[in-house]
Each structure stands twice: as structure tokens, then as C-alpha cells.
Amino acid sequence: MEKFEAFESESKVFFTGGVARYGIFRKTLQEYLKLEVCTHSLAQYAGAIGAAVIASEKQRVKQ
């Protein structure tokens, strides 16, 4: 929840990841944050790519 508080000064949030394709999650997040929450039909892939990049970086640091 602390990370969401950082959005208070923003006017929009872009929602990615697998659940971004379900409107109920976007709507719930929008109501909770009281901000416009935008997404795209391909947003689930952006979340997956981001997770893969983070995992790759963590693996590289361990070596």
C-alpha cells in the first residue's frame, strides 16, 4: 500500500500484468486509488517481460 501512496500526486496509472486484462481489477484499483487507471489489451505482455528482465538481473547479480 505504501507504493500506491506515492501515486497521490499523479493523475494516471498504467496497469500491466496478467490481471490487467480483467476490467474488474482495473476498476477496483481505480476506485481505491481515486485515479484514472489505463491499460491496453497487450499490457499482460509488458508485465511478463518486466518480470523476466528483473529475474534475469537478479540471476546475473548472484553470479
XYZ file of N, CA and C in Angstrom:
189
model
N 0.806 -1.195 0.000
C 0.000 0.000 0.000
C 0.857 1.270 0.000
N 2.046 1.197 0.562
C 2.919 2.363 0.586
C 3.271 2.823 -0.819
N 3.489 1.867 -1.729
C 3.823 2.232 -3.095
C 2.670 2.954 -3.759
N 1.436 2.559 -3.451
C 0.280 3.230 -4.035
C 0.166 4.667 -3.544
N 0.575 4.921 -2.309
C 0.512 6.273 -1.773
C 1.409 7.212 -2.552
N 2.457 6.688 -3.152
C 3.366 7.511 -3.947
C 2.679 8.046 -5.200
N 1.584 7.436 -5.610
C 0.866 7.860 -6.803
C -0.068 9.039 -6.548
N -0.199 9.474 -5.319
C -1.156 10.522 -4.982
C -0.990 11.775 -5.828
N 0.214 12.101 -6.219
C 0.437 13.315 -6.990
C 0.252 13.087 -8.487
N 0.102 11.848 -8.912
C -0.069 11.520 -10.326
C -1.539 11.636 -10.707
N -1.798 11.725 -12.005
C -3.183 11.789 -12.449
C -3.629 10.502 -13.120
N -2.674 9.661 -13.553
C -2.996 8.406 -14.210
C -2.023 7.318 -13.770
N -2.499 6.088 -13.846
C -1.671 4.918 -13.569
C -1.866 3.975 -14.748
N -0.763 3.387 -15.247
C -0.873 2.387 -16.310
C -0.707 1.023 -15.672
N -1.695 0.166 -15.857
C -1.799 -1.132 -15.214
C -1.333 -2.214 -16.181
N -0.303 -2.993 -15.787
C 0.203 -4.078 -16.629
C 0.124 -5.392 -15.872
N 0.463 -6.458 -16.540
C 0.473 -7.778 -15.919
C -0.720 -8.602 -16.358
N -0.727 -9.844 -15.951
C -1.761 -10.776 -16.371
C -3.172 -10.370 -15.998
N -3.349 -9.769 -14.831
C -4.703 -9.396 -14.413
C -5.183 -8.088 -15.047
N -4.311 -7.402 -15.764
C -4.696 -6.136 -16.400
C -5.790 -6.336 -17.443
N -5.908 -7.545 -17.957
C -6.923 -7.794 -18.984
C -8.329 -7.943 -18.408
N -8.440 -8.034 -17.092
C -9.746 -8.164 -16.449
C -10.199 -6.798 -15.940
N -11.266 -6.301 -16.516
C -11.763 -4.968 -16.183
C -12.072 -4.761 -14.715
N -12.488 -5.791 -14.017
C -12.835 -5.648 -12.600
C -11.626 -5.253 -11.765
N -10.456 -5.760 -12.117
C -9.246 -5.386 -11.375
C -8.885 -3.927 -11.639
N -8.998 -3.504 -12.898
C -8.721 -2.112 -13.240
C -9.693 -1.198 -12.507
N -10.966 -1.549 -12.538
C -11.989 -0.725 -11.892
C -11.762 -0.641 -10.379
N -11.460 -1.771 -9.765
C -11.221 -1.786 -8.319
C -10.013 -0.939 -7.948
N -8.934 -1.066 -8.712
C -7.735 -0.274 -8.461
C -8.012 1.207 -8.655
N -8.773 1.528 -9.677
C -9.127 2.925 -9.954
C -9.935 3.513 -8.805
N -10.891 2.756 -8.295
C -11.696 3.238 -7.170
C -10.852 3.394 -5.905
N -9.950 2.471 -5.671
C -9.102 2.527 -4.485
C -8.152 3.718 -4.537
N -7.509 3.910 -5.687
C -6.525 4.983 -5.827
C -7.150 6.345 -6.071
N -8.400 6.322 -6.540
C -9.096 7.557 -6.935
C -8.309 8.283 -8.027
N -7.783 7.475 -8.945
C -7.035 7.968 -10.098
C -7.511 7.217 -11.328
N -7.263 7.788 -12.500
C -7.562 7.085 -13.735
C -6.544 5.958 -13.917
N -7.031 4.754 -14.143
C -6.169 3.594 -14.369
C -6.346 3.159 -15.814
N -5.266 3.236 -16.578
C -5.293 2.894 -18.002
C -4.632 1.539 -18.204
N -5.019 0.867 -19.261
C -4.392 -0.385 -19.634
C -4.519 -0.565 -21.138
N -3.992 -1.650 -21.641
C -4.032 -1.951 -23.068
C -4.232 -3.451 -23.210
N -4.778 -3.886 -24.308
C -5.037 -5.312 -24.494
C -3.755 -6.149 -24.459
N -2.627 -5.557 -24.729
C -1.348 -6.272 -24.693
C -0.556 -6.007 -23.414
N -1.162 -5.353 -22.442
C -0.466 -4.980 -21.207
C 0.025 -6.185 -20.428
N -0.640 -7.332 -20.591
C -0.190 -8.528 -19.873
C 1.221 -8.925 -20.288
N 1.575 -8.649 -21.537
C 2.917 -8.991 -22.012
C 3.972 -8.049 -21.446
N 3.622 -6.796 -21.266
C 4.563 -5.846 -20.676
C 4.927 -6.282 -19.266
N 3.942 -6.739 -18.508
C 4.209 -7.229 -17.160
C 5.096 -8.457 -17.173
N 4.845 -9.381 -18.107
C 5.640 -10.601 -18.195
C 7.078 -10.294 -18.608
N 7.237 -9.393 -19.541
C 8.581 -9.018 -19.986
C 9.335 -8.332 -18.844
N 8.664 -7.465 -18.133
C 9.288 -6.791 -16.992
C 9.735 -7.781 -15.927
N 8.898 -8.775 -15.632
C 9.247 -9.788 -14.641
C 10.450 -10.600 -15.105
N 10.516 -10.914 -16.396
C 11.647 -11.675 -16.931
C 12.940 -10.870 -16.837
N 12.868 -9.583 -17.102
C 14.059 -8.729 -17.015
C 14.549 -8.658 -15.567
N 13.629 -8.490 -14.632
C 14.014 -8.425 -13.217
C 14.653 -9.737 -12.778
N 14.059 -10.858 -13.159
C 14.617 -12.168 -12.793
C 16.002 -12.357 -13.392
N 16.179 -11.930 -14.624
C 17.477 -12.049 -15.282
C 18.536 -11.224 -14.555
N 18.170 -10.015 -14.160
C 19.105 -9.147 -13.439
C 19.478 -9.744 -12.085
N 18.506 -10.298 -11.381
C 18.786 -10.911 -10.080
C 19.715 -12.105 -10.241
N 19.503 -12.892 -11.278
C 20.348 -14.051 -11.534
C 21.777 -13.607 -11.869
N 21.896 -12.542 -12.645
C 23.213 -12.017 -13.031
C 23.964 -11.536 -11.786
N 23.278 -10.879 -10.879
C 23.915 -10.357 -9.656
C 24.403 -11.496 -8.783
N 23.683 -12.610 -8.737
C 24.089 -13.761 -7.919
C 25.376 -14.394 -8.418
N 25.626 -14.313 -9.724
C 26.809 -14.955 -10.302
C 27.978 -14.103 -10.088
